[in-house]
Amino acid sequence: GAVVSQHPSRVICKSGTSVKIECRSLDFQATTMFWYRQFPKQSLMLMATSNEGSKATYEQGVEKDKFLINHASLTLSTLTVTSAHPEDSSFYICSALPGLAGGNVASYNEQFFGPGTRLTVL
Amino acid sequence: KNQVEQSPQSLIILEGKNCTLQCNYTVSPFSNLRWYKQDTGRGPVSLTIMTFSENTKSNGRYTATLDADTKQSSLHITASQLSDSASYICVALSGGSYIPTFGRGTSLIVHP
């Protein structure tokens, strides 16, 4: 149990276009999902916290108008990178925190990570 | 400020050998500490989770230790395999929060 998927796994796009990345919890409901980005040989950096049915909370320095987050259901959150530029090229990882209502209940507030999406902006 | 420091930054060992990775954390109040394995181009996968009262936990060939007094943890890998080549990330969580503090990871390479 506690499987999180991401789609797509890899995406290459032209500069100026928008890219949508999906994060799904497959066998549990997640009231909270997180979006991270990771540069080569660096640790995961939290971008934003996404709560179902409400606006996302962005970390300092992350542009909310550039990285649009929608958490429309208890099993799906999306990250849209708008007007992508080469410096947005990175590895984007989502994680999900199981909720108390239905599905598995996380112990220790454990987040379950998706497999990541490699974004390359040309 | 919550911090997690890992050492060494990278490590190369021969297949079959053992190794130990270190983690020092400054997280207050402390809730739990986890070790993750992250293969290249993949998301992190949990290896162990320990709370304040636990000082050792094993998962197959992986054994994690925790010293809450010195705020140190280690991950010991026994009889390493080629598939152990990955980044190992130490993550600490403070009480009352669900936002963890990540270490930068130790990159382990196992050579045949």
XYZ file of C-alpha atoms in Angstrom, chain A:
122
model
C 0.000 0.000 0.000
C 0.806 3.705 0.124
C 1.760 4.079 -3.527
C 2.157 7.466 -5.156
C 2.437 7.871 -8.913
C 3.540 10.782 -11.053
C 2.875 11.492 -14.674
C 4.735 12.049 -16.870
C 8.020 10.564 -15.736
C 9.933 12.659 -18.255
C 8.981 15.704 -20.263
C 10.896 17.879 -22.683
C 9.360 21.166 -23.695
C 10.246 24.384 -25.459
C 10.928 27.553 -23.563
C 7.756 29.555 -22.990
C 5.369 26.626 -22.920
C 3.513 25.280 -19.895
C 3.877 21.805 -18.476
C 1.492 19.980 -16.145
C 2.675 17.256 -13.791
C 0.201 14.986 -12.029
C 0.642 13.362 -8.642
C -1.763 10.639 -7.575
C -2.122 8.605 -4.404
C -3.221 5.224 -5.712
C -4.443 3.378 -2.651
C -5.081 6.020 -0.027
C -6.580 9.445 0.352
C -4.200 12.329 0.854
C -5.510 15.514 2.345
C -2.042 17.010 1.997
C 0.458 16.672 -0.810
C 3.854 18.251 -1.193
C 5.855 19.342 -4.208
C 9.641 19.292 -4.192
C 12.311 20.047 -6.728
C 15.737 18.524 -6.729
C 18.816 19.688 -8.600
C 21.678 17.284 -9.348
C 23.524 16.149 -6.234
C 21.290 18.339 -4.067
C 18.680 17.507 -1.484
C 14.984 17.835 -2.016
C 13.730 21.388 -1.677
C 10.143 21.895 -0.626
C 8.306 24.154 -3.063
C 4.778 24.104 -1.726
C 2.272 22.309 0.435
C -1.003 21.452 -1.230
C -4.194 20.881 0.745
C -7.288 19.425 -0.856
C -9.881 22.059 -1.543
C -7.785 25.038 -0.544
C -4.969 27.171 -1.868
C -1.450 25.854 -1.744
C 1.110 27.259 0.653
C 4.307 28.216 -1.109
C 7.780 28.305 0.387
C 9.697 31.523 0.376
C 11.199 32.278 -2.998
C 8.812 30.080 -4.983
C 6.668 32.033 -7.427
C 3.062 30.979 -7.008
C 2.072 32.434 -10.381
C 4.733 30.393 -12.106
C 4.163 27.119 -10.291
C 0.418 26.608 -10.210
C -0.799 23.922 -7.862
C -4.261 22.408 -7.856
C -5.366 19.786 -5.334
C -8.865 19.118 -6.592
C -9.426 15.734 -5.004
C -8.129 13.581 -2.183
C -6.056 11.541 -4.620
C -4.791 14.070 -7.153
C -2.616 17.146 -7.096
C -1.201 18.861 -10.159
C 1.750 21.170 -10.620
C 1.786 23.364 -13.702
C 5.010 25.078 -14.626
C 3.905 28.089 -16.635
C 6.049 29.807 -19.252
C 8.850 27.377 -18.585
C 12.456 28.484 -18.961
C 15.657 26.434 -19.103
C 16.389 27.267 -15.460
C 13.182 25.451 -14.522
C 14.755 22.221 -15.730
C 14.881 20.000 -12.697
C 13.588 16.833 -11.076
C 10.167 17.416 -9.544
C 8.963 15.046 -6.846
C 5.626 14.952 -5.082
C 4.738 13.273 -1.832
C 1.452 12.526 -0.149
C 0.437 12.455 3.492
C -2.371 9.992 4.175
C -5.405 11.541 5.805
C -7.313 10.280 8.789
C -10.541 9.759 6.843
C -10.365 6.515 4.902
C -7.393 4.694 3.462
C -4.253 3.981 5.411
C -3.422 6.168 8.324
C 0.179 7.270 8.286
C 2.327 6.571 11.257
C 4.800 9.216 12.339
C 3.323 11.685 9.788
C 5.147 9.766 7.093
C 5.019 11.132 3.577
C 5.071 8.744 0.633
C 7.013 9.921 -2.372
C 6.247 9.649 -6.045
C 8.855 8.451 -8.546
C 9.580 11.969 -9.783
C 9.290 13.828 -13.073
C 12.327 14.945 -15.017
C 11.588 18.271 -16.725
C 13.910 19.537 -19.420
C 13.208 22.939 -20.933
C 14.995 23.653 -24.182
